[in-house]
Short mmCIF file of C-alpha atoms in Angstrom, two decimals:
data_model
loop_
_atom_site.label_atom_id
_atom_site.label_comp_id
_atom_site.label_asym_id
_atom_site.label_seq_id
_atom_site.Cartn_x
_atom_site.Cartn_y
_atom_site.Cartn_z
CA MET W 9 33.25 -64.99 -218.94
CA ALA W 10 30.06 -63.00 -218.56
CA THR W 11 26.98 -64.78 -217.31
CA ALA W 12 24.08 -65.66 -219.57
CA THR W 13 21.72 -63.19 -217.96
CA SER W 14 24.16 -60.33 -218.39
CA ILE W 15 24.26 -60.85 -222.13
CA VAL W 16 20.84 -62.06 -223.20
CA ARG W 17 17.62 -63.14 -221.58
CA SER W 18 16.05 -64.80 -224.61
CA PRO W 19 16.74 -65.46 -228.31
CA ALA W 20 14.37 -62.65 -229.24
CA ALA W 21 16.15 -60.25 -226.90
CA LEU W 22 19.51 -61.04 -228.45
CA LEU W 23 18.11 -60.49 -231.93
CA SER W 24 17.23 -56.90 -231.13
CA ALA W 25 20.26 -56.19 -228.92
CA LYS W 26 22.98 -53.88 -230.21
CA VAL W 27 26.39 -53.79 -228.52
CA THR W 28 28.19 -50.69 -229.79
CA VAL W 29 31.10 -48.40 -229.13
CA SER W 30 30.61 -44.66 -229.28
CA ASP W 31 33.03 -44.10 -232.17
CA HIS W 32 30.95 -45.92 -234.70
CA LYS W 33 27.45 -46.50 -233.46
CA PRO W 34 25.18 -47.28 -236.42
CA THR W 35 22.83 -44.41 -237.07
CA PRO W 36 19.74 -44.56 -239.28
CA THR W 37 19.76 -42.05 -242.11
CA VAL W 38 16.19 -40.99 -241.36
CA GLN W 39 15.02 -39.52 -238.07
CA PHE W 40 11.42 -39.80 -236.93
CA SER W 41 9.45 -37.33 -234.88
CA ARG W 42 7.00 -40.08 -233.90
CA PHE W 43 6.96 -43.77 -234.75
CA PRO W 44 3.59 -45.52 -235.03
CA SER W 45 2.83 -48.11 -232.36
CA LYS W 46 1.45 -50.41 -235.01
CA ARG W 47 1.18 -50.49 -238.77
CA SER W 48 -1.07 -47.72 -239.96
CA CYS W 49 -4.00 -48.50 -242.19
CA PHE W 50 -3.67 -46.65 -245.45
CA THR W 51 -6.34 -45.89 -247.99
CA ALA W 52 -4.79 -44.87 -251.31
CA LEU W 53 -1.64 -45.38 -253.36
CA LEU W 54 0.79 -42.60 -254.12
CA SER W 55 -0.55 -41.01 -257.28
CA SER W 56 2.93 -40.52 -258.69
CA LEU W 57 3.51 -44.26 -258.62
CA HIS W 58 0.81 -44.57 -261.26
CA ASP W 59 1.73 -41.50 -263.31
CA ASN W 60 2.87 -42.60 -266.71
CA ASN W 61 6.06 -41.32 -268.26
CA ASN W 62 5.21 -38.76 -270.94
CA ASP W 63 7.33 -40.63 -273.43
CA ASP W 64 5.38 -43.78 -272.67
CA ASP W 65 2.16 -42.03 -273.62
CA ASN W 66 3.57 -41.38 -277.08
CA ASN W 67 4.77 -44.94 -277.58
CA ASN W 68 1.93 -47.32 -278.32
CA ASN W 69 4.27 -50.31 -278.28
CA VAL W 70 5.31 -49.80 -274.65
CA ILE W 71 2.98 -50.57 -271.77
CA SER W 72 2.74 -47.85 -269.11
CA HIS W 73 4.06 -48.88 -265.70
CA PRO W 74 4.40 -47.27 -262.25
CA LYS W 75 7.45 -45.13 -261.69
CA PRO W 76 9.93 -46.36 -259.07
CA LEU W 77 9.49 -44.90 -255.61
CA SER W 78 12.20 -42.34 -254.83
CA SER W 79 13.45 -41.12 -251.46
CA SER W 80 11.77 -37.74 -251.94
CA GLN W 81 8.38 -39.43 -252.40
CA LEU W 82 8.53 -41.65 -249.32
CA PHE W 83 6.68 -39.32 -246.96
CA ASN W 84 3.72 -39.10 -249.33
CA SER W 85 3.35 -42.78 -250.17
CA VAL W 86 0.46 -44.73 -248.69
CA SER W 87 -0.86 -48.28 -248.89
CA ASN W 88 -4.28 -49.62 -249.62
CA GLY W 89 -3.78 -52.22 -246.89
CA SER W 90 -5.17 -55.07 -248.99
CA ARG W 91 -1.97 -57.08 -249.52
CA LEU W 92 1.51 -57.34 -248.09
CA ARG W 93 3.61 -54.59 -249.68
CA VAL W 94 7.16 -55.58 -250.58
CA ALA W 95 9.74 -53.06 -251.77
CA TYR W 96 12.44 -53.92 -254.31
CA GLN W 97 15.03 -51.90 -256.19
CA GLY W 98 14.46 -51.39 -259.91
CA VAL W 99 11.52 -51.19 -262.29
CA ARG W 100 8.96 -53.77 -263.45
CA GLY W 101 10.65 -56.87 -264.80
CA ALA W 102 13.72 -56.64 -262.54
CA TYR W 103 15.08 -59.84 -261.03
CA SER W 104 14.44 -58.28 -257.62
CA GLU W 105 10.73 -58.15 -258.44
CA ALA W 106 10.82 -61.88 -259.22
CA ALA W 107 12.57 -62.49 -255.89
CA ALA W 108 9.91 -60.48 -254.04
CA GLU W 109 7.15 -62.49 -255.70
CA LYS W 110 8.92 -65.75 -254.89
CA ALA W 111 9.13 -64.76 -251.23
CA TYR W 112 5.52 -63.52 -251.10
CA PRO W 113 3.52 -64.84 -254.11
CA ASN W 114 0.45 -62.66 -253.44
CA CYS W 115 2.31 -59.49 -252.50
CA GLU W 116 2.05 -56.00 -253.95
CA ALA W 117 5.59 -55.45 -255.27
CA VAL W 118 6.63 -51.79 -254.91
CA PRO W 119 9.53 -50.58 -257.11
CA CYS W 120 12.11 -48.22 -255.59
CA ASP W 121 14.69 -46.23 -257.50
CA GLN W 122 17.57 -46.94 -255.08
CA PHE W 123 18.47 -49.45 -252.37
CA ASP W 124 18.30 -46.65 -249.79
CA SER W 125 14.70 -45.91 -250.76
CA ALA W 126 13.69 -49.51 -250.10
CA PHE W 127 15.26 -49.45 -246.63
CA GLN W 128 13.53 -46.17 -245.81
CA ALA W 129 10.18 -47.37 -247.13
CA VAL W 130 10.19 -50.21 -244.59
CA GLU W 131 11.35 -47.98 -241.74
CA LYS W 132 8.60 -45.45 -242.43
CA TRP W 133 5.85 -48.09 -242.51
CA LEU W 134 5.15 -47.47 -246.20
CA VAL W 135 5.78 -51.11 -247.05
CA ASP W 136 5.85 -54.27 -244.96
CA ARG W 137 9.05 -55.85 -246.27
CA ALA W 138 11.98 -55.21 -248.57
CA VAL W 139 13.67 -57.87 -250.71
CA LEU W 140 17.17 -56.79 -251.73
CA PRO W 141 20.15 -58.61 -253.30
CA ILE W 142 23.15 -59.29 -251.08
CA GLU W 143 25.37 -61.58 -253.19
CA ASN W 144 25.64 -63.34 -256.54
CA SER W 145 27.40 -66.64 -257.19
CA LEU W 146 29.38 -65.07 -260.07
CA GLY W 147 29.55 -61.37 -259.29
CA GLY W 148 30.13 -61.59 -255.54
CA SER W 149 28.78 -59.33 -252.80
CA ILE W 150 26.55 -56.28 -253.15
CA HIS W 151 28.63 -54.01 -250.93
CA ARG W 152 26.14 -51.17 -250.89
CA ASN W 153 23.55 -53.30 -249.13
CA TYR W 154 26.05 -54.51 -246.54
CA ASP W 155 26.72 -50.89 -245.63
CA LEU W 156 23.00 -50.07 -245.52
CA LEU W 157 22.31 -52.99 -243.18
CA LEU W 158 24.43 -51.21 -240.59
CA ARG W 159 23.10 -47.72 -241.25
CA HIS W 160 19.47 -48.77 -240.82
CA SER W 161 17.65 -50.52 -237.99
CA LEU W 162 15.94 -53.27 -239.95
CA HIS W 163 16.08 -57.01 -239.26
CA ILE W 164 16.74 -59.88 -241.66
CA VAL W 165 13.73 -62.20 -241.48
CA GLY W 166 14.41 -64.45 -244.45
CA GLU W 167 16.39 -65.10 -247.60
CA VAL W 168 15.52 -65.89 -251.22
CA LYS W 169 17.77 -67.63 -253.74
CA LEU W 170 16.89 -66.91 -257.35
CA ALA W 171 18.40 -68.55 -260.43
CA VAL W 172 19.28 -65.77 -262.89
CA GLN W 173 18.75 -66.50 -266.58
CA HIS W 174 19.83 -63.64 -268.81
CA CYS W 175 18.35 -63.00 -272.24
CA LEU W 176 19.48 -60.76 -275.09
CA LEU W 177 16.52 -58.53 -275.95
CA ALA W 178 15.84 -56.17 -278.86
CA ASN W 179 12.92 -54.47 -280.55
CA HIS W 180 10.85 -56.53 -282.98
CA GLY W 181 12.33 -56.56 -286.46
CA VAL W 182 15.88 -56.08 -285.16
CA GLN W 183 18.26 -58.96 -285.95
CA LEU W 184 21.37 -59.97 -284.04
CA GLU W 185 23.63 -58.61 -286.80
CA ASP W 186 21.94 -55.20 -286.51
CA LEU W 187 23.17 -54.69 -282.94
CA SER W 188 26.36 -52.80 -282.12
CA ARG W 189 25.94 -52.32 -278.36
CA VAL W 190 24.05 -53.70 -275.38
CA LEU W 191 22.77 -52.10 -272.16
CA SER W 192 22.42 -53.73 -268.75
CA HIS W 193 23.46 -53.68 -265.11
CA PRO W 194 27.28 -53.97 -264.66
CA GLN W 195 26.99 -57.38 -262.97
CA ALA W 196 24.74 -58.73 -265.71
CA LEU W 197 27.22 -57.55 -268.35
CA ALA W 198 30.07 -59.21 -266.44
CA GLN W 199 28.08 -62.45 -266.14
CA CYS W 200 27.61 -62.54 -269.94
CA GLU W 201 31.07 -61.26 -270.89
CA ASN W 202 32.20 -64.21 -273.01
CA THR W 203 28.94 -64.41 -274.95
CA LEU W 204 28.81 -60.67 -275.64
CA THR W 205 32.46 -60.67 -276.72
CA LYS W 206 31.82 -63.46 -279.23
CA ILE W 207 28.87 -61.55 -280.68
CA GLY W 208 31.04 -58.41 -280.86
CA LEU W 209 28.83 -56.02 -278.88
CA SER W 210 30.09 -53.02 -276.97
CA ARG W 211 28.71 -52.74 -273.45
CA GLU W 212 27.13 -49.83 -271.60
CA ALA W 213 26.19 -50.03 -267.92
CA VAL W 214 22.89 -48.77 -266.50
CA ASP W 215 21.33 -49.02 -263.03
CA ASP W 216 19.10 -52.02 -263.66
CA THR W 217 18.54 -54.83 -266.16
CA ALA W 218 14.83 -54.09 -266.56
CA LEU W 219 15.59 -50.37 -266.91
CA ALA W 220 17.86 -51.25 -269.85
CA ALA W 221 15.00 -53.16 -271.49
CA LYS W 222 12.60 -50.30 -270.88
CA HIS W 223 15.03 -47.78 -272.40
CA VAL W 224 15.53 -49.86 -275.55
CA ALA W 225 11.77 -50.26 -276.01
CA LEU W 226 10.86 -46.68 -275.13
CA HIS W 227 13.30 -45.15 -277.61
CA LYS W 228 12.72 -47.83 -280.29
CA LEU W 229 16.47 -48.38 -280.64
CA LYS W 230 17.52 -50.40 -283.68
CA ASP W 231 21.24 -50.80 -282.98
CA THR W 232 21.02 -51.46 -279.23
CA GLY W 233 19.91 -54.49 -277.24
CA ALA W 234 19.47 -55.19 -273.54
CA VAL W 235 20.51 -58.00 -271.24
CA ALA W 236 17.53 -58.68 -268.99
CA SER W 237 14.97 -61.29 -267.99
CA SER W 238 12.32 -62.91 -270.18
CA SER W 239 9.75 -61.17 -267.96
CA ALA W 240 11.21 -57.81 -268.96
CA ALA W 241 10.86 -58.80 -272.62
CA LYS W 242 7.18 -59.53 -272.12
CA ILE W 243 6.49 -56.40 -270.07
CA TYR W 244 8.20 -53.98 -272.49
CA GLY W 245 7.27 -55.70 -275.72
CA LEU W 246 10.75 -56.80 -276.79
CA ASN W 247 11.89 -59.81 -278.78
CA ILE W 248 14.21 -62.43 -277.25
CA LEU W 249 17.16 -62.91 -279.61
CA ALA W 250 19.01 -65.37 -277.34
CA GLN W 251 18.25 -67.08 -274.04
CA ASP W 252 20.52 -68.18 -271.18
CA ILE W 253 23.46 -66.12 -272.39
CA GLN W 254 25.22 -66.08 -269.00
CA ASP W 255 28.70 -67.60 -269.10
CA ASP W 256 27.97 -69.95 -266.19
CA CYS W 257 24.69 -71.84 -265.92
CA ASP W 258 24.96 -71.84 -262.11
CA ASN W 259 24.14 -68.15 -261.76
CA VAL W 260 22.26 -67.56 -258.51
CA THR W 261 21.52 -64.35 -256.63
CA ARG W 262 20.78 -64.43 -252.91
CA PHE W 263 18.32 -61.83 -251.59
CA LEU W 264 17.60 -60.78 -248.01
CA ILE W 265 14.09 -60.15 -246.69
CA LEU W 266 14.04 -57.16 -244.34
CA ALA W 267 11.41 -56.11 -241.81
CA ARG W 268 10.99 -53.67 -238.94
CA GLU W 269 10.82 -56.39 -236.29
CA PRO W 270 12.79 -59.65 -235.97
CA ILE W 271 11.11 -63.03 -236.12
CA ILE W 272 11.26 -65.48 -233.24
CA PRO W 273 13.87 -68.07 -234.28
CA GLY W 274 13.01 -71.75 -234.19
CA ILE W 275 14.88 -75.03 -234.20
CA GLN W 276 12.53 -77.27 -236.17
CA ASN W 277 13.83 -76.11 -239.59
CA PRO W 278 17.32 -75.07 -240.77
CA PHE W 279 18.09 -71.54 -239.64
CA LYS W 280 20.82 -69.07 -240.48
CA THR W 281 22.03 -66.13 -238.37
CA SER W 282 23.75 -62.98 -239.67
CA ILE W 283 25.92 -60.79 -237.44
CA VAL W 284 28.36 -57.89 -237.81
CA PHE W 285 31.24 -57.12 -235.45
CA SER W 286 34.53 -55.26 -235.18
CA LEU W 287 37.76 -56.13 -233.39
CA GLU W 288 40.84 -54.47 -231.93
CA GLU W 289 43.97 -54.74 -234.07
CA GLY W 290 46.36 -57.50 -233.03
CA PRO W 291 47.86 -60.85 -234.01
CA GLY W 292 45.36 -63.66 -234.21
CA VAL W 293 42.35 -61.56 -233.22
CA LEU W 294 40.26 -62.56 -236.23
CA PHE W 295 41.29 -66.18 -235.72
CA LYS W 296 40.03 -65.98 -232.12
CA ALA W 297 36.74 -64.45 -233.31
CA LEU W 298 36.08 -67.21 -235.84
CA ALA W 299 37.22 -69.91 -233.43
CA VAL W 300 34.19 -69.26 -231.18
CA PHE W 301 32.09 -70.87 -233.91
CA ALA W 302 34.49 -73.72 -234.75
CA LEU W 303 34.68 -74.72 -231.08
CA ARG W 304 30.90 -75.27 -231.13
CA GLN W 305 30.73 -77.02 -234.51
CA ILE W 306 28.92 -74.05 -236.12
CA ASN W 307 29.43 -73.79 -239.87
CA LEU W 308 30.16 -70.36 -241.37
CA THR W 309 28.57 -69.77 -244.79
CA LYS W 310 29.71 -66.20 -245.48
CA ILE W 311 32.44 -63.81 -244.30
CA GLU W 312 32.58 -60.25 -245.64
CA SER W 313 34.76 -57.36 -244.47
CA ARG W 314 33.89 -53.71 -244.98
CA PRO W 315 35.87 -50.60 -243.99
CA LEU W 316 34.74 -48.80 -240.85
CA ARG W 317 33.61 -45.52 -242.37
CA ASN W 318 33.86 -43.25 -239.31
CA GLN W 319 37.47 -44.18 -238.60
CA PRO W 320 39.01 -45.95 -241.57
CA LEU W 321 42.60 -45.57 -240.31
CA ARG W 322 44.01 -46.10 -236.83
CA ALA W 323 47.57 -45.45 -235.62
CA ALA W 324 49.43 -48.44 -234.22
CA ASP W 325 50.88 -48.49 -230.72
CA ASP W 326 54.49 -48.59 -231.89
CA ASN W 327 57.31 -46.23 -232.82
CA ASN W 328 57.06 -46.81 -236.56
CA GLY W 329 54.10 -44.54 -237.23
CA SER W 330 52.16 -47.47 -238.72
CA LYS W 331 48.46 -47.16 -239.48
CA TYR W 332 45.89 -49.90 -239.83
CA PHE W 333 42.58 -50.08 -241.63
CA ASP W 334 39.65 -50.70 -239.29
CA TYR W 335 37.11 -53.22 -240.57
CA LEU W 336 33.65 -54.50 -239.83
CA PHE W 337 33.18 -58.24 -240.32
CA TYR W 338 29.85 -59.59 -241.55
CA VAL W 339 29.35 -63.29 -240.83
CA ASP W 340 26.55 -65.73 -241.67
CA PHE W 341 26.47 -69.00 -239.76
CA GLU W 342 24.23 -72.06 -239.84
CA ALA W 343 22.52 -72.01 -236.46
CA SER W 344 19.41 -70.53 -234.90
CA MET W 345 19.60 -68.03 -232.07
CA ALA W 346 17.19 -70.38 -230.28
CA GLU W 347 20.12 -72.82 -229.97
CA GLU W 348 22.28 -72.64 -226.88
CA ARG W 349 25.48 -73.14 -228.89
CA ALA W 350 24.75 -70.00 -230.95
CA GLN W 351 24.07 -67.93 -227.84
CA ASN W 352 27.24 -69.23 -226.20
CA ALA W 353 29.27 -68.42 -229.32
CA LEU W 354 28.11 -64.80 -229.28
CA ARG W 355 28.74 -64.49 -225.53
CA HIS W 356 32.26 -65.68 -226.19
CA LEU W 357 32.71 -63.32 -229.14
CA LYS W 358 31.46 -60.36 -227.11
CA GLU W 359 34.36 -60.79 -224.67
CA PHE W 360 36.82 -59.31 -227.18
CA ALA W 361 34.65 -57.69 -229.91
CA THR W 362 34.52 -53.90 -229.79
CA PHE W 363 31.15 -53.93 -231.52
CA LEU W 364 28.58 -56.69 -232.07
CA ARG W 365 25.13 -56.66 -233.63
CA VAL W 366 22.80 -59.48 -234.62
CA LEU W 367 21.24 -58.59 -237.98
CA GLY W 368 18.76 -61.47 -237.96
CA SER W 369 18.13 -65.16 -237.39
CA TYR W 370 15.94 -66.59 -240.13
CA PRO W 371 14.97 -69.75 -242.07
CA VAL W 372 17.32 -70.96 -244.78
CA ASP W 373 15.93 -70.92 -248.33
CA THR W 374 16.36 -74.49 -249.51
CA THR W 375 14.49 -73.99 -252.79
CA MET W 376 15.73 -72.79 -256.15
CA MET W 377 13.76 -71.02 -258.88
#
């Protein structure tokens, strides 16, 4: 077994260490000609963030709001430096905005049109943090964000658990019997499937719950409702026809807080560590990988597998012409990288993992909102 000094010199060093193989080394999607040595001080906000949609100007019942930040706008965006800037995916009234404000109550929440844009905004020093969903208790994992964690060089510095309470929204004067269809994010529609079926509404998926509410309000639709938050109803001037329409009352989304630099892990409070690794194909290899945690009484809270994009298929060393899928394994475990048992577990895992990266060691969110 390798010695401690050959693997890691400190918890902070292990947090930023990346053990890779050349075939699938994670590569950021954005290249920099020069990276600032410290966070730049900015003086003005991107003017396009405050440009109102032309349709909004013609609709007196809809409040004008900033447009989401897109990837093409990232190089031009600047900060006023007065508050912590936190990126989230969606528009005003999205559940992600509520998660950002739970994590940082006095923050300046910055909407982004796509998950990729939020990652890039942090990397380019345009915002200080990003708060992005990673899993839902009913809908499961957000696979896109798992893939982006590997493509980008950000660190998980915290988590936020948010109770999701869906509402059926419509324009004022519209009754439940007037509706024939409803718009929302695919997961929100799935989480309210039984209720929407009983009402007899057809479903149409859009990119975001709050975007669905904004669309219904903007176009003054009379036969269409939206599944979104009560905050979205208030922001876009909609009426709440029904509250808590999700099929399961225990509907919780877990968000990750991402930053450019890792935090120094502690041991005073409960900590969680997230890693990603890959293994050679063979009998019992995954069992051996997970056993390094069981041997040290470390509880695993999440296991997720994702295909290895650069080499999804690999030929077997036999005469049958068999091919195997190659996978990356994302694991969350309840231990801080400041603990010796966690460091020993990763030293052990590194002995047979072909790739290993610590995504972050961060405090557990023990609250619920």
